[in-house]
mmCIF file of N, CA and C in Angstrom:
data_model
loop_
_atom_site.group_PDB
_atom_site.id
_atom_site.type_symbol
_atom_site.label_atom_id
_atom_site.label_comp_id
_atom_site.label_asym_id
_atom_site.label_seq_id
_atom_site.Cartn_x
_atom_site.Cartn_y
_atom_site.Cartn_z
ATOM 1 N N UNK A 106 11.378 -14.115 -41.674
ATOM 2 C CA UNK A 106 11.252 -15.546 -41.396
ATOM 3 C C UNK A 106 11.195 -16.065 -40.035
ATOM 4 N N UNK A 107 11.156 -15.154 -38.847
ATOM 5 C CA UNK A 107 11.322 -15.268 -37.320
ATOM 6 C C UNK A 107 9.944 -14.499 -37.200
ATOM 7 N N UNK A 108 9.419 -14.901 -37.762
ATOM 8 C CA UNK A 108 7.149 -14.628 -37.738
ATOM 9 C C UNK A 108 7.799 -14.194 -36.340
ATOM 10 N N UNK A 109 8.038 -12.907 -37.216
ATOM 11 C CA UNK A 109 7.570 -11.501 -36.269
ATOM 12 C C UNK A 109 6.630 -10.392 -36.431
ATOM 13 N N UNK A 110 5.927 -10.210 -35.847
ATOM 14 C CA UNK A 110 4.775 -9.073 -36.404
ATOM 15 C C UNK A 110 4.565 -7.947 -35.781
ATOM 16 N N UNK A 111 4.499 -6.836 -35.528
ATOM 17 C CA UNK A 111 5.290 -5.456 -35.894
ATOM 18 C C UNK A 111 3.585 -4.856 -35.526
ATOM 19 N N UNK A 112 3.495 -4.844 -34.647
ATOM 20 C CA UNK A 112 2.222 -3.728 -34.271
ATOM 21 C C UNK A 112 2.499 -1.902 -33.754
ATOM 22 N N UNK A 113 2.212 -1.431 -34.182
ATOM 23 C CA UNK A 113 2.687 -0.057 -34.414
ATOM 24 C C UNK A 113 1.215 1.012 -33.496
ATOM 25 N N UNK A 114 1.397 1.806 -32.176
ATOM 26 C CA UNK A 114 0.721 2.001 -31.940
ATOM 27 C C UNK A 114 0.763 3.857 -31.630
ATOM 28 N N UNK A 115 -0.955 4.648 -31.588
ATOM 29 C CA UNK A 115 0.691 6.217 -31.407
ATOM 30 C C UNK A 115 0.977 6.460 -29.941
ATOM 31 N N UNK A 116 1.562 7.037 -29.723
ATOM 32 C CA UNK A 116 2.360 7.347 -28.588
ATOM 33 C C UNK A 116 1.516 8.320 -27.817
ATOM 34 N N UNK A 117 1.482 8.347 -26.453
ATOM 35 C CA UNK A 117 0.866 9.241 -25.949
ATOM 36 C C UNK A 117 -0.919 9.114 -25.920
ATOM 37 N N UNK A 118 -1.478 8.087 -25.716
ATOM 38 C CA UNK A 118 -2.250 7.043 -25.978
ATOM 39 C C UNK A 118 -2.819 6.356 -25.163
ATOM 40 N N UNK A 119 -3.870 7.568 -24.358
ATOM 41 C CA UNK A 119 -3.848 6.559 -22.792
ATOM 42 C C UNK A 119 -4.200 4.811 -22.854
ATOM 43 N N UNK A 120 -5.218 5.329 -24.042
ATOM 44 C CA UNK A 120 -6.396 3.820 -24.663
ATOM 45 C C UNK A 120 -5.240 2.849 -24.818
ATOM 46 N N UNK A 121 -4.451 2.528 -24.894
ATOM 47 C CA UNK A 121 -3.907 1.486 -25.406
ATOM 48 C C UNK A 121 -3.041 0.898 -24.406
ATOM 49 N N UNK A 122 -2.399 2.227 -23.674
ATOM 50 C CA UNK A 122 -1.767 1.595 -22.076
ATOM 51 C C UNK A 122 -2.490 1.389 -20.629
ATOM 52 N N UNK A 123 -3.750 0.693 -21.024
ATOM 53 C CA UNK A 123 -4.312 0.515 -19.631
ATOM 54 C C UNK A 123 -4.228 -1.108 -18.892
ATOM 55 N N UNK A 124 -4.112 -1.427 -20.137
ATOM 56 C CA UNK A 124 -3.914 -2.758 -19.302
ATOM 57 C C UNK A 124 -2.448 -3.136 -18.305
ATOM 58 N N UNK A 125 -1.620 -2.157 -19.129
ATOM 59 C CA UNK A 125 -0.165 -3.219 -18.678
ATOM 60 C C UNK A 125 0.304 -2.054 -17.853
ATOM 61 N N UNK A 126 -1.257 -0.247 -17.458
ATOM 62 C CA UNK A 126 -1.315 0.396 -15.724
ATOM 63 C C UNK A 126 -1.250 -0.274 -14.850
ATOM 64 N N UNK A 127 -2.267 -0.800 -15.107
ATOM 65 C CA UNK A 127 -2.695 -2.042 -14.015
ATOM 66 C C UNK A 127 -2.574 -2.873 -14.294
ATOM 67 N N UNK A 128 -1.806 -3.789 -14.712
ATOM 68 C CA UNK A 128 -0.503 -5.205 -14.517
ATOM 69 C C UNK A 128 0.325 -4.103 -13.428
ATOM 70 N N UNK A 129 1.173 -3.244 -14.409
ATOM 71 C CA UNK A 129 2.652 -2.484 -13.133
ATOM 72 C C UNK A 129 1.742 -1.953 -12.023
ATOM 73 N N UNK A 130 0.505 -1.126 -11.598
ATOM 74 C CA UNK A 130 -0.217 -1.710 -10.046
ATOM 75 C C UNK A 130 0.408 -2.589 -9.878
ATOM 76 N N UNK A 131 -0.885 -3.462 -9.809
ATOM 77 C CA UNK A 131 -1.114 -5.102 -8.917
ATOM 78 C C UNK A 131 0.951 -5.512 -9.295
ATOM 79 N N UNK A 132 1.236 -5.526 -10.318
ATOM 80 C CA UNK A 132 2.565 -5.897 -9.301
ATOM 81 C C UNK A 132 3.823 -5.105 -8.409
ATOM 82 N N UNK A 133 3.407 -4.142 -8.114
ATOM 83 C CA UNK A 133 4.087 -2.705 -7.216
ATOM 84 C C UNK A 133 3.687 -3.272 -5.840
ATOM 85 N N UNK A 134 2.074 -3.480 -5.893
ATOM 86 C CA UNK A 134 1.411 -4.122 -4.375
ATOM 87 C C UNK A 134 2.101 -4.766 -4.520
ATOM 88 N N UNK A 135 2.104 -6.349 -5.215
ATOM 89 C CA UNK A 135 1.650 -7.426 -4.644
ATOM 90 C C UNK A 135 3.680 -7.234 -4.426
ATOM 91 N N UNK A 136 4.387 -7.273 -4.946
ATOM 92 C CA UNK A 136 5.920 -6.972 -4.554
ATOM 93 C C UNK A 136 5.957 -6.310 -3.050
ATOM 94 N N UNK A 137 5.466 -4.410 -2.294
ATOM 95 C CA UNK A 137 5.530 -4.616 -1.472
ATOM 96 C C UNK A 137 4.259 -5.629 -0.947
ATOM 97 N N UNK A 138 3.832 -6.000 -0.833
ATOM 98 C CA UNK A 138 2.827 -6.571 0.158
ATOM 99 C C UNK A 138 4.563 -7.979 0.748
ATOM 100 N N UNK A 139 4.724 -8.357 -0.626
ATOM 101 C CA UNK A 139 6.073 -9.805 -0.857
ATOM 102 C C UNK A 139 7.061 -9.384 0.418
ATOM 103 N N UNK A 140 7.199 -7.447 0.801
ATOM 104 C CA UNK A 140 8.715 -6.888 0.935
ATOM 105 C C UNK A 140 7.480 -6.501 2.986
ATOM 106 N N UNK A 141 6.373 -6.376 3.259
ATOM 107 C CA UNK A 141 5.985 -5.942 4.592
ATOM 108 C C UNK A 141 5.864 -7.006 4.494
ATOM 109 N N UNK A 142 5.809 -8.561 3.852
ATOM 110 C CA UNK A 142 4.800 -9.704 5.159
ATOM 111 C C UNK A 142 6.448 -10.270 5.054
ATOM 112 N N UNK A 143 7.004 -9.957 4.464
ATOM 113 C CA UNK A 143 8.820 -10.598 4.896
ATOM 114 C C UNK A 143 9.596 -10.073 6.565
ATOM 115 N N UNK A 144 9.209 -8.459 6.361
ATOM 116 C CA UNK A 144 9.376 -7.548 7.988
ATOM 117 C C UNK A 144 11.034 -7.672 7.943
ATOM 118 N N UNK A 145 11.515 -6.988 6.616
ATOM 119 C CA UNK A 145 12.416 -6.506 6.453
ATOM 120 C C UNK A 145 13.533 -5.645 7.064
ATOM 121 N N UNK A 146 14.282 -5.388 7.371
ATOM 122 C CA UNK A 146 14.706 -4.175 7.015
ATOM 123 C C UNK A 146 14.871 -2.972 6.122
ATOM 124 N N UNK A 147 15.047 -1.780 5.833
ATOM 125 C CA UNK A 147 14.860 -1.215 4.968
ATOM 126 C C UNK A 147 16.179 -1.642 3.951
ATOM 127 N N UNK A 148 17.654 -1.205 4.576
ATOM 128 C CA UNK A 148 18.248 -2.007 4.011
ATOM 129 C C UNK A 148 18.535 -3.190 3.282
ATOM 130 N N UNK A 149 17.448 -4.128 4.278
ATOM 131 C CA UNK A 149 17.663 -4.454 2.657
ATOM 132 C C UNK A 149 16.224 -4.944 1.802
ATOM 133 N N UNK A 150 15.297 -4.425 1.838
ATOM 134 C CA UNK A 150 14.174 -3.968 1.451
ATOM 135 C C UNK A 150 15.155 -3.318 -0.013
ATOM 136 N N UNK A 151 15.551 -2.656 -0.141
ATOM 137 C CA UNK A 151 15.869 -1.275 -1.276
ATOM 138 C C UNK A 151 17.086 -2.633 -1.893
ATOM 139 N N UNK A 152 18.216 -3.578 -1.528
ATOM 140 C CA UNK A 152 18.796 -4.572 -1.712
ATOM 141 C C UNK A 152 18.148 -5.261 -2.829
ATOM 142 N N UNK A 153 16.824 -5.732 -2.228
ATOM 143 C CA UNK A 153 15.680 -7.644 -3.161
ATOM 144 C C UNK A 153 14.510 -7.237 -3.984
ATOM 145 N N UNK A 154 14.631 -5.768 -3.916
ATOM 146 C CA UNK A 154 12.803 -5.619 -3.898
ATOM 147 C C UNK A 154 13.600 -6.300 -5.608
ATOM 148 N N UNK A 155 13.807 -6.456 -6.500
ATOM 149 C CA UNK A 155 13.740 -6.473 -8.129
ATOM 150 C C UNK A 155 13.805 -7.759 -8.129
ATOM 151 N N UNK A 156 14.255 -8.384 -6.858
ATOM 152 C CA UNK A 156 13.730 -10.920 -6.824
ATOM 153 C C UNK A 156 13.065 -10.457 -5.683
ATOM 154 N N UNK A 157 12.467 -9.893 -5.113
ATOM 155 C CA UNK A 157 10.764 -10.404 -5.047
ATOM 156 C C UNK A 157 10.084 -10.040 -5.772
ATOM 157 N N UNK A 158 10.455 -8.843 -7.174
ATOM 158 C CA UNK A 158 9.652 -9.092 -8.721
ATOM 159 C C UNK A 158 9.443 -9.697 -9.125
ATOM 160 N N UNK A 159 10.651 -9.910 -9.512
ATOM 161 C CA UNK A 159 10.608 -11.105 -10.144
ATOM 162 C C UNK A 159 10.302 -12.121 -9.841
ATOM 163 N N UNK A 160 10.076 -12.826 -8.356
ATOM 164 C CA UNK A 160 9.110 -13.477 -8.049
ATOM 165 C C UNK A 160 7.858 -13.092 -7.978
ATOM 166 N N UNK A 161 7.049 -12.574 -8.024
ATOM 167 C CA UNK A 161 5.841 -12.238 -8.453
ATOM 168 C C UNK A 161 5.731 -11.932 -9.146
ATOM 169 N N UNK A 162 6.258 -11.708 -10.632
ATOM 170 C CA UNK A 162 6.176 -11.628 -11.860
ATOM 171 C C UNK A 162 6.230 -13.040 -11.762
ATOM 172 N N UNK A 163 5.968 -14.304 -11.615
ATOM 173 C CA UNK A 163 6.646 -15.248 -11.794
ATOM 174 C C UNK A 163 5.502 -16.112 -11.065
ATOM 175 N N UNK A 164 5.209 -15.700 -10.273
ATOM 176 C CA UNK A 164 3.765 -16.290 -9.483
ATOM 177 C C UNK A 164 2.530 -15.940 -9.825
ATOM 178 N N UNK A 165 2.457 -14.652 -11.378
ATOM 179 C CA UNK A 165 1.633 -14.226 -11.604
ATOM 180 C C UNK A 165 1.587 -14.441 -12.926
ATOM 181 N N UNK A 166 2.353 -15.430 -13.822
ATOM 182 C CA UNK A 166 2.130 -16.276 -14.912
ATOM 183 C C UNK A 166 1.733 -17.191 -14.850
ATOM 184 N N UNK A 167 1.476 -18.125 -13.495
ATOM 185 C CA UNK A 167 1.978 -19.081 -13.407
ATOM 186 C C UNK A 167 0.150 -20.099 -12.956
ATOM 187 N N UNK A 168 -0.391 -18.013 -12.570
ATOM 188 C CA UNK A 168 -1.687 -18.922 -12.639
ATOM 189 C C UNK A 168 -2.234 -18.310 -14.016
ATOM 190 N N UNK A 169 -3.842 -19.482 -13.314
ATOM 191 C CA UNK A 169 -4.953 -19.383 -14.607
ATOM 192 C C UNK A 169 -5.630 -18.307 -14.181
ATOM 193 N N UNK A 170 -5.927 -17.394 -15.378
ATOM 194 C CA UNK A 170 -6.940 -16.517 -15.579
ATOM 195 C C UNK A 170 -7.597 -16.397 -16.474
ATOM 196 N N UNK A 171 -8.905 -16.275 -16.893
ATOM 197 C CA UNK A 171 -9.788 -16.416 -17.475
ATOM 198 C C UNK A 171 -9.760 -15.419 -19.110
#
């Protein structure tokens, strides 16, 4: 009734999760870049990396890609 379609993929198959791994690598590098540019001390970086990740995700979702 909700229009949810389950897609089953085999576990431990790298050919199915290549895009996700690339996206995680991109997001991780972007979070580091944001935190490095802010020049925050380590004790603050540990506390707000989740906010930086949310910011990077929000910005990357706004970008137009082909």
